[in-house]
Coordinates of C-alpha atoms in Angstrom, one line a residue:
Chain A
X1 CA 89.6 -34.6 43.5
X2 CA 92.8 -34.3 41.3
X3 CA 93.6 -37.6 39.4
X4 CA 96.4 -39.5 37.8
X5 CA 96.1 -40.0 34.1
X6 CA 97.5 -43.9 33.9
X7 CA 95.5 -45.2 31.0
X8 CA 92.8 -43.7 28.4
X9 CA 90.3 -45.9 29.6
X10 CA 90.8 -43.8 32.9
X11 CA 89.0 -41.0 31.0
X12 CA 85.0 -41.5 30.1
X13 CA 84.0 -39.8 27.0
X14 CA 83.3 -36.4 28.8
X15 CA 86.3 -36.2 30.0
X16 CA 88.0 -36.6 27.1
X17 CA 86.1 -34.4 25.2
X18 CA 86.9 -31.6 28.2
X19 CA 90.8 -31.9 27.7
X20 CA 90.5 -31.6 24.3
X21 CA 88.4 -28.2 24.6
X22 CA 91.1 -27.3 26.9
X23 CA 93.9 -28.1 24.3
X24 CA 92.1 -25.8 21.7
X25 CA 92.3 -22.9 24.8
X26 CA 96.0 -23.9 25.3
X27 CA 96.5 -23.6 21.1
X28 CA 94.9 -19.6 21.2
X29 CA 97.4 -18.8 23.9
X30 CA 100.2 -21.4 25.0
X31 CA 102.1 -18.8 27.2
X32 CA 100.5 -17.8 30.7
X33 CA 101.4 -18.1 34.5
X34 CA 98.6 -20.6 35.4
X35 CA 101.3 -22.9 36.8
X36 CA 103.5 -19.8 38.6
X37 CA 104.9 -21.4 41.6
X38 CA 104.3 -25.5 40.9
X39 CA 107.2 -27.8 40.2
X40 CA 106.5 -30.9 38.0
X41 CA 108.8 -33.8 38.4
X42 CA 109.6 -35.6 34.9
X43 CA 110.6 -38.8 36.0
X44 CA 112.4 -40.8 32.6
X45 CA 113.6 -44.0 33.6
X46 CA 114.0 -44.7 30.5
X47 CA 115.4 -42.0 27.8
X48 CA 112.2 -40.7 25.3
X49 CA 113.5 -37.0 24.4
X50 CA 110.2 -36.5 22.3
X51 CA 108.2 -37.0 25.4
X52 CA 110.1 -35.4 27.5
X53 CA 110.8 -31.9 25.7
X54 CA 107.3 -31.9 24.9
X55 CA 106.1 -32.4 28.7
X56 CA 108.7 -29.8 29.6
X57 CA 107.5 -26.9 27.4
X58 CA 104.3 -27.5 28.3
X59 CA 105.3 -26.5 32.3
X60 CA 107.2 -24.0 31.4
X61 CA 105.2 -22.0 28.8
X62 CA 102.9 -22.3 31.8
X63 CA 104.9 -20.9 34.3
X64 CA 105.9 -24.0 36.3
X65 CA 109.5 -25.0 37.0
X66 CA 110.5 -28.8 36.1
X67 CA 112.7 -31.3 38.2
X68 CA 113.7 -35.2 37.0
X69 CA 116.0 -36.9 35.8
X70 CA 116.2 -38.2 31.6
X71 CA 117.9 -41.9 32.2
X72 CA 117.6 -44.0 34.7
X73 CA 121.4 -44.4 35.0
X74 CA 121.6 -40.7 36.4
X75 CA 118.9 -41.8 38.6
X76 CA 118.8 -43.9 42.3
X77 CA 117.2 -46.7 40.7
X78 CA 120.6 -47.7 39.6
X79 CA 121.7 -48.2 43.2
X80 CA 118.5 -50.3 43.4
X81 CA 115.8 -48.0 45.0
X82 CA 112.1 -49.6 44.2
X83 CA 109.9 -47.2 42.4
X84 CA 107.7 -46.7 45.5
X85 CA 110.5 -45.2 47.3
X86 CA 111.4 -42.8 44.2
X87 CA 107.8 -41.7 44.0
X88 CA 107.6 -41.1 47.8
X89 CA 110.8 -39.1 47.5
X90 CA 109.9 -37.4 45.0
X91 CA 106.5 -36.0 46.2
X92 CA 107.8 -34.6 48.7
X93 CA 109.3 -32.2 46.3
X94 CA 106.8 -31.9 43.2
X95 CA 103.1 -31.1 42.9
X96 CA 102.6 -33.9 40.3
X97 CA 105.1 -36.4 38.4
X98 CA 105.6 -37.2 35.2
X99 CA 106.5 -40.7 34.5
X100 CA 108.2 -43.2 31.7
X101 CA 108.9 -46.3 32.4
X102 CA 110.1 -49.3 30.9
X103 CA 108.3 -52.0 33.1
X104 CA 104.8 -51.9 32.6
X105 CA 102.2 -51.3 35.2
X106 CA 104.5 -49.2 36.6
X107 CA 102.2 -46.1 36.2
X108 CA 99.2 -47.9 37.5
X109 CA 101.2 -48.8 40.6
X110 CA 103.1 -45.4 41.2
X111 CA 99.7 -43.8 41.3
X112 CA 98.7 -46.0 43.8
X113 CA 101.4 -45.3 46.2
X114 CA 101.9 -41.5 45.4
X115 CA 100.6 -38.7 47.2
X116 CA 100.9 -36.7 44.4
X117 CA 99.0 -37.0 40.5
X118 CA 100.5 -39.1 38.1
X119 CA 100.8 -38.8 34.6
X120 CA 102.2 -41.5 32.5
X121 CA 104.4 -40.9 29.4
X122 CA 105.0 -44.5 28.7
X123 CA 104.8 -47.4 30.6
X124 CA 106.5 -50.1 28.2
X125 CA 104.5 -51.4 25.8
X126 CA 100.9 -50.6 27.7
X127 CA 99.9 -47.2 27.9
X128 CA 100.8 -43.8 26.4
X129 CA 98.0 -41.7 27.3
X130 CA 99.0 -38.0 26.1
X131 CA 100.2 -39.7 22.8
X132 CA 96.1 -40.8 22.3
X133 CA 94.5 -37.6 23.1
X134 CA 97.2 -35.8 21.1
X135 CA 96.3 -38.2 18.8
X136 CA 92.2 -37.2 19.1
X137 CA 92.9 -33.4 19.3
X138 CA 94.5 -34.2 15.9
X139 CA 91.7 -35.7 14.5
X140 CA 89.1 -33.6 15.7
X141 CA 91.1 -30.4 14.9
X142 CA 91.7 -31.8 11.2
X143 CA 88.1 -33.2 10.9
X144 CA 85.6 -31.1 12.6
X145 CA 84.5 -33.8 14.6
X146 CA 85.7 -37.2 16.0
X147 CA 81.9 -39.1 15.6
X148 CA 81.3 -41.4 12.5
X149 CA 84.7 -41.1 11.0
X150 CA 86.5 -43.9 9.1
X151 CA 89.9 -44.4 10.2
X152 CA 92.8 -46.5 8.8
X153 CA 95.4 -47.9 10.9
X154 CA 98.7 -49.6 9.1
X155 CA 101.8 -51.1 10.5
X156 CA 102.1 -52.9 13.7
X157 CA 98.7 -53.5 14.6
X158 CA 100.1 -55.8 17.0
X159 CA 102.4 -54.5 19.5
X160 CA 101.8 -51.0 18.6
X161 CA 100.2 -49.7 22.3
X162 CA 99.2 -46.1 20.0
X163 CA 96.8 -48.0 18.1
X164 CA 95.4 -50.1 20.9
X165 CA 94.8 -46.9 23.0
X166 CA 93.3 -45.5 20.1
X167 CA 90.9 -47.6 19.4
X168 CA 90.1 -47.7 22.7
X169 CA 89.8 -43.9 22.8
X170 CA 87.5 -43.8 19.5
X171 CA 85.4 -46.5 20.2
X172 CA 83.4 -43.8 22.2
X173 CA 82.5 -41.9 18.8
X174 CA 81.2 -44.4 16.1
X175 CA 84.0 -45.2 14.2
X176 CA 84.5 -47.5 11.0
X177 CA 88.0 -49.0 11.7
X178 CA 90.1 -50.4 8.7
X179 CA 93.0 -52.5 9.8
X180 CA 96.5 -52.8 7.5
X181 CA 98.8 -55.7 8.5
X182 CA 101.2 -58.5 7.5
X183 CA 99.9 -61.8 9.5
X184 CA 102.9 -61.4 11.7
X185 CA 101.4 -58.2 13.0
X186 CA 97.8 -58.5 12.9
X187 CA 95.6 -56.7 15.6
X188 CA 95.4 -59.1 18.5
X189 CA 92.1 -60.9 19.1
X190 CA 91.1 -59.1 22.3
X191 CA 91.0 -55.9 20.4
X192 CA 88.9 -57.8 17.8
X193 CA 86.5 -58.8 20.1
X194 CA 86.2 -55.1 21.9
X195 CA 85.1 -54.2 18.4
X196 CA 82.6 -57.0 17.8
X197 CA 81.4 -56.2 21.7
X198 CA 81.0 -52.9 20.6
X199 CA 79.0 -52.7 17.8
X200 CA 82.2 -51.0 15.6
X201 CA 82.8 -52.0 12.0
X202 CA 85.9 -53.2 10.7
X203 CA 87.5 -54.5 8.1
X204 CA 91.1 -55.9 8.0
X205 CA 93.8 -56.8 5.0
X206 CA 97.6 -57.5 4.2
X207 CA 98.2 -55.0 1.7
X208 CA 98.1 -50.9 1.8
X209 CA 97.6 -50.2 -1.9
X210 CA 94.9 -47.9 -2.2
X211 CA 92.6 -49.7 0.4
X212 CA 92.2 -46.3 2.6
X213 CA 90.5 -44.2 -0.1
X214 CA 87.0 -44.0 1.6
X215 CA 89.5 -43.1 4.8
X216 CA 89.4 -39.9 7.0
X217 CA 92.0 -40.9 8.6
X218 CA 95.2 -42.8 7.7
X219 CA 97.4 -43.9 11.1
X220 CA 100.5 -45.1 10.1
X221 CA 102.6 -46.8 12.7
X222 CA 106.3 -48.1 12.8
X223 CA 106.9 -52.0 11.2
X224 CA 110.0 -52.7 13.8
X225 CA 112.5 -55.0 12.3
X226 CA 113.2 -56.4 15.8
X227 CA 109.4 -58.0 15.6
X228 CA 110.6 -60.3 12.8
X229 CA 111.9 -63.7 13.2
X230 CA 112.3 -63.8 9.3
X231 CA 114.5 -61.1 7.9
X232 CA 113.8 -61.8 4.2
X233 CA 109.8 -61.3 5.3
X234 CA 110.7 -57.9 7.0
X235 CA 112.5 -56.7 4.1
X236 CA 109.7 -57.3 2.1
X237 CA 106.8 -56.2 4.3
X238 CA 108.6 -53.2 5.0
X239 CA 108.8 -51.9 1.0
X240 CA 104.9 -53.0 0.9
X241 CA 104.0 -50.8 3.6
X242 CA 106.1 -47.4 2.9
X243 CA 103.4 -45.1 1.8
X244 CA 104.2 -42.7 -1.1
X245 CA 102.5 -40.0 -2.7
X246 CA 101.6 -41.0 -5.7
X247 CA 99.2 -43.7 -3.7
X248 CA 97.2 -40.6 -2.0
X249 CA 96.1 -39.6 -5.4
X250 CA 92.5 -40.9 -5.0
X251 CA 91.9 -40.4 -1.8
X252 CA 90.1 -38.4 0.4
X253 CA 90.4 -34.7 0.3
X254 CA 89.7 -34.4 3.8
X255 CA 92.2 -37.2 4.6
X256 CA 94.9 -36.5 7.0
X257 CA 98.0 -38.8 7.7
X258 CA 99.1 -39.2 11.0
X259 CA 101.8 -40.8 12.9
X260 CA 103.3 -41.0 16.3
X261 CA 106.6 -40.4 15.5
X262 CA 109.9 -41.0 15.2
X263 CA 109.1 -42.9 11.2
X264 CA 111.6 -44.8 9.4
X265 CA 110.9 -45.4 6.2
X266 CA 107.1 -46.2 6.1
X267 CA 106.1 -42.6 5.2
X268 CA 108.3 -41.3 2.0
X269 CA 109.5 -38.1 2.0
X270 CA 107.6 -37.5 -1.0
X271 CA 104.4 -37.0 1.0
X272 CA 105.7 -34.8 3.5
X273 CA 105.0 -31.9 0.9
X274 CA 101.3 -32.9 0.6
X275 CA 99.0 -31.0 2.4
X276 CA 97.3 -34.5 4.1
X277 CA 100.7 -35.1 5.7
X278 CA 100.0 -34.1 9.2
X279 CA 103.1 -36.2 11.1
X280 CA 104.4 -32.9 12.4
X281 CA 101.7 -30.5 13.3
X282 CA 100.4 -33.7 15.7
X283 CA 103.7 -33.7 17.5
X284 CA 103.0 -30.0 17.8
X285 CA 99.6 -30.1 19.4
X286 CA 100.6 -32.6 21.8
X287 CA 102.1 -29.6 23.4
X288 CA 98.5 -28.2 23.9
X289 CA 97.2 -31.3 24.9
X290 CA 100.0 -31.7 27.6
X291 CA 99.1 -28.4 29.2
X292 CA 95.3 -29.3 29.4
X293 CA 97.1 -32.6 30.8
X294 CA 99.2 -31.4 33.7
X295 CA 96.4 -28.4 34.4
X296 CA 94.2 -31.3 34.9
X297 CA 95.9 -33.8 37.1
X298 CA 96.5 -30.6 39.2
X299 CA 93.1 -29.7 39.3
X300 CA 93.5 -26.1 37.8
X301 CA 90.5 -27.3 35.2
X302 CA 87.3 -29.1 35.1
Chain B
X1 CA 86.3 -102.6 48.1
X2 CA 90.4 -102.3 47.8
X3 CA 90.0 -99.2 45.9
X4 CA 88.0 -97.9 48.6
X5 CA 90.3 -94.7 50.5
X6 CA 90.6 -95.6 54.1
X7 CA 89.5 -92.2 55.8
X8 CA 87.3 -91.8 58.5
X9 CA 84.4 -90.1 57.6
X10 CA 83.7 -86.5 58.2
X11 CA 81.7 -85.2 61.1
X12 CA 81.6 -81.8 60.3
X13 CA 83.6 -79.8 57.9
X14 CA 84.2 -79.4 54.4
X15 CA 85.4 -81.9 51.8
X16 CA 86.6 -80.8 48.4
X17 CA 86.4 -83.2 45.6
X18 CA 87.3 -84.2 42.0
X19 CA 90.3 -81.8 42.1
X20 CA 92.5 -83.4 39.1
X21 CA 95.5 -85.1 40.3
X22 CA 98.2 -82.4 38.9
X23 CA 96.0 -79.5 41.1
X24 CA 96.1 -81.3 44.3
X25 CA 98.7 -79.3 46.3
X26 CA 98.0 -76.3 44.5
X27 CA 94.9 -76.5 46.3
X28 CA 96.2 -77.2 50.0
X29 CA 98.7 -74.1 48.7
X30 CA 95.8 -71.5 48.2
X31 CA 94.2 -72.9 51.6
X32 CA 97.4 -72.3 53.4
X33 CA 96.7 -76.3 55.1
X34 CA 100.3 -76.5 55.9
X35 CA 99.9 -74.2 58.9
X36 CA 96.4 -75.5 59.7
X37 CA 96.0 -76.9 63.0
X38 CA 92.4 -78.8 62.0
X39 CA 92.2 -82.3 61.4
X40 CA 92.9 -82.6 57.7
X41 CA 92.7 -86.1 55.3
X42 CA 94.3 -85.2 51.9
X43 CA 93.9 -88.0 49.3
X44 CA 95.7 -87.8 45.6
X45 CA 95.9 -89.7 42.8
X46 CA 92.7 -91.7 43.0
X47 CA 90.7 -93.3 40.6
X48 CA 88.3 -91.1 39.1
X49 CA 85.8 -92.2 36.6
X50 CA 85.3 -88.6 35.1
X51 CA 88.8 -86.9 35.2
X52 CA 91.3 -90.0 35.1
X53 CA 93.2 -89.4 38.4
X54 CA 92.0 -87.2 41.4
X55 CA 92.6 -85.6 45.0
X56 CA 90.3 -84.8 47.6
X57 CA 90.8 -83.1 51.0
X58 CA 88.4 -83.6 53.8
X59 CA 89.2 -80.7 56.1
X60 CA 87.3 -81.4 59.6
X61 CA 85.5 -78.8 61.6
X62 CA 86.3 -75.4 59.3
X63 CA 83.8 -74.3 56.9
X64 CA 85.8 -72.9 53.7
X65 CA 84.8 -69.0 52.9
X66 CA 83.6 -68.1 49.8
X67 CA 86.8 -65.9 49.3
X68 CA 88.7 -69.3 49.8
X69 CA 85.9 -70.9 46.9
X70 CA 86.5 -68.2 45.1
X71 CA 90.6 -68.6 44.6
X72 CA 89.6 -72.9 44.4
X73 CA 87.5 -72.3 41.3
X74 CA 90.2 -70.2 39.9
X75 CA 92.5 -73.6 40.0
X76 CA 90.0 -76.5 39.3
X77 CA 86.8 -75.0 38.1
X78 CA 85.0 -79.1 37.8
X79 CA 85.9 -79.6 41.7
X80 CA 83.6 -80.2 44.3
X81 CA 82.8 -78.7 47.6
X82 CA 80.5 -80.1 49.9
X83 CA 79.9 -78.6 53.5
X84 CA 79.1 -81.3 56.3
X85 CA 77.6 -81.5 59.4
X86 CA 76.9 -84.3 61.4
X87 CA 77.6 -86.5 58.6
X88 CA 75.3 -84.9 56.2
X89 CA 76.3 -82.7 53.3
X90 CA 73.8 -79.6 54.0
X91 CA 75.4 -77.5 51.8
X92 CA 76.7 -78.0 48.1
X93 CA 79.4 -75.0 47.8
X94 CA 79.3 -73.5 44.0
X95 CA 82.6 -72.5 42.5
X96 CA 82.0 -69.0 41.4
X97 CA 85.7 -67.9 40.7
X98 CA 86.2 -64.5 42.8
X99 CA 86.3 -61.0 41.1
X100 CA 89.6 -59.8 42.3
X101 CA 92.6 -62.0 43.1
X102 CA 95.0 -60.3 45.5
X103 CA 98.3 -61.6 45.7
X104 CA 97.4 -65.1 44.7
X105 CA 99.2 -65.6 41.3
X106 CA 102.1 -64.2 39.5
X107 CA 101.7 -62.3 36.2
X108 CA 102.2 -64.2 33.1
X109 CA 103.7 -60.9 31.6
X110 CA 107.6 -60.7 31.8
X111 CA 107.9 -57.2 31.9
X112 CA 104.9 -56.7 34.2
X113 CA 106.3 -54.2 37.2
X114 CA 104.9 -56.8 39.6
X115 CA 107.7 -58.9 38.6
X116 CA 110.6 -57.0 39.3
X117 CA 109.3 -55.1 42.1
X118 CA 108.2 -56.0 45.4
X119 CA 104.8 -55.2 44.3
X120 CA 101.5 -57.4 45.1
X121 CA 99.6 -58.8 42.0
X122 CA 96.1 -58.0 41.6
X123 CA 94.8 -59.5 39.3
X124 CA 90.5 -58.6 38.2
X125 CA 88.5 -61.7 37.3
X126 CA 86.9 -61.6 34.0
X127 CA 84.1 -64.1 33.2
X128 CA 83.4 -64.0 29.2
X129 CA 82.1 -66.5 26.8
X130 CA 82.2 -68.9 29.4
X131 CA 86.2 -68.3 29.4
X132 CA 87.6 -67.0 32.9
X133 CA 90.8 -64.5 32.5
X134 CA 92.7 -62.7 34.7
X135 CA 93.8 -59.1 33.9
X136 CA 96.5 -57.5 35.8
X137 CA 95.3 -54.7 37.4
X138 CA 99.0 -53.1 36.6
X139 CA 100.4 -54.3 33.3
X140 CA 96.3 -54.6 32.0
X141 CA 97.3 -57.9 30.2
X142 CA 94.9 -60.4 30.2
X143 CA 95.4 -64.5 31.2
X144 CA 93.6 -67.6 30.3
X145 CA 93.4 -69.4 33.6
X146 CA 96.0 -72.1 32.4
X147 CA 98.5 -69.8 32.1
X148 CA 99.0 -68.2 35.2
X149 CA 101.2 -69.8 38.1
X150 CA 100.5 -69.9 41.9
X151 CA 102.7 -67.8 44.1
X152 CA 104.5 -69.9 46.5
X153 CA 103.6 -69.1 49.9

């Protein structure tokens, strides 16, 4: 039975564990023909180039051929097709689609009507499932392991769907969770209380400093200046949270700093030289992870 | 006895009571009474010693289903529902909200797909800390009761 990948929680622990193994299989050898004949459909209705070019190689170091559109405004939705008659159109044509979208559900409801597997790349501000288990096959490639790690998470705790998914996506290994954020974007209760339910540690503040020494893990995430009512409080939140190098001096020496990607200012070039900056190998095994991704919906591996 | 409400009493059916005021047509909404063809008594804005102002409905000769309880105790959990026959109230109906919701409310979230779409809402019932939410089975966002609207049917 070949199934959609809409949200983490889709995937139980074995699962995830499974495409992760298949990642590290990807990693040794990226280029074969496993998906020789197959067209994928990458469906952007709204623009993420990141996403995209990283779905795309995935297919075709694999041997499939790609179809789509990257805006919506090149696409029928303009002329005011619904989504279910886009997907139904579509799967005629491809053996699985890959979807972004700016409305969220919209994943959840595409798989629904499709006829084909569905893979979400970004339904709003919900789910962004290949960015988590690229985010996992990060850790667990930098760490050894994913159980009883501490992990740091700093910036928008609050709309940041990365983190939320994360959480979700670690809570399966016995993590320690330290939360970083100004009050205006604290982690939101119901993640709070999925922690308490749980059993998982965490601890939260307002200011980075050096409070992720004892961290394996440091996930920095993007303070948007849109998400502030007061400018004069983003301007200063946003020079309180730019991590530099100097502050990595007593941490961890198995830390690794991650981050989804694009950054702004919150990381300083500075670190980008140490060896626990990790921002752009992770983009790169998200290519790996893809693969085990799209072999998966298609049922070409366990 | 001027405060008394004039209604015949009920043979057999059901009778919902204690619905507050403000819930009242809400209620015969979810019931879909407008196109009912039974003999139906709706009261509103009664005295009520427990909730300030209510509305009851008396619906004669239909016994409500519990999928019809279910979407009721979504809307006014403290109402009542008692099932009569031949005068008697034989059954005391408890309002266990229902686990799923199909196409009953909209989705609080603005940029919920269900909201731009012609898509149904589905929303799944989740009954925590004696708090009821909905999550959308779409957008996954999660609503306390009071802040989701009825569809208009």
């Amino acid at each position: 039975m070949h199934k959609s990948l809409v949200s983490i929680t889709d995937y139980s622990k074995q699962e995830i564990l499974s495409i992760l193994e298949s990642a590290r299989d990807f990693e040794a050898n990226p280029n074969r023909k496993t998906l020789d004949g197959k067209v994928i459909a990458t469906l952007f209705f709204e623009p993420s180039t990141r996403t995209r070019l990283s779905f795309e190689t995935a297919v075709v170091r694999l041997g499939g051929s790609i179809i789509g559109f990257s805006d919506a405004a090149t696409s029928s939705s303009v002329k005011g097709e619904t989504l279910n008659d886009t997907i139904h159109m579509v799967s005629c044509y491809a053996d699985a689609i890959v979807m972004r979208h700016p409305l969220e559900g919209a994943a959840r409801y595409a798989a629904e009507v499709s006829p084909v597997p569905i893979v979400n790349a970004g339904d709003g501000a919900n789910q962004h499932p290949s960015q988590t288990l690229l985010d996992l096959y990060s850790i667990l490639k930098t760490q050894g392991t994913l159980e009883n790690l501490t992990i740091c998470m700093v910036g928008d705790l609050k709309y940041g769907r990365t983190v939320h998914s994360l959480i979700q996506a670690m809570s399966h290994f016995n993590p320690t969770f330290k939360f970083i954020a100004p009050d205006e974007l604290r982690l939101p209760e119901e993640y709070r209380v999925f922690c308490r339910q749980k059993g998982i540690p965490f601890t939260e503040s307002r200011e980075l400093n050096d409070n992720f020494n004892d961290a394996d893990i440091l996930y920095m995430t993007r303070v948007q200046k849109e998400r502030f009512l007061d400018q004069i409080e983003y301007e200063r939140v946003k020079n309180v949270y730019t991590l530099c190098n100097d502050m990595l001096a007593a941490s961890k020496s198995n830390l690794k700093i991650l981050h989804p990607l694009p950054r702004v200012n919150e990381i300083s070039m500075d670190v980008d030289k140490n060896e626990k900056a990790y921002y752009f190998q992770q983009a790169q095994n998200g290519l790996y992870v893809r693969q085990a991704i799209v072999s998966k919906v298609l049922g070409l591996i366990e | 006895m001027e405060k008394e409400l004039k209604v015949a009493a009920l043979r057999n059916g059901t009778v919902i009571d204690h619905i507050p005021a403000v819930k009242l047509f809400q209620v015969v909404s979810i019931l879909q009474l407008k196109n009912s063809h039974y003999p139906i008594t709706i009261g509103n804005n009664l005295e009520s010693k427990h909730i300030g102002t209510k509305g009851i409905i008396k619906i004669a000769d239909r016994i409500l289903s519990d999928d019809e309880t279910g979407k009721i105790a979504l809307i006014a959990p403290n109402a009542t529902i008692n099932i009569i026959k031949e005068y008697k109230v034989v059954e005391k109906r408890p309002l266990v909200p229902a686990d799923e919701v199909h196409d009953l409310v909209y989705c609080a979230n603005p940029v919920c797909i269900t909201n731009h779409q012609p898509v149904p809402t589905n929303f799944y019932v989740l009954k925590e800390d004696g708090q009821v939410k909905l999550k959308c089975r779409y957008c996954e966002r999660e609503f306390l009761r009071e802040e989701i609207k009825l569809k208009k049917k």
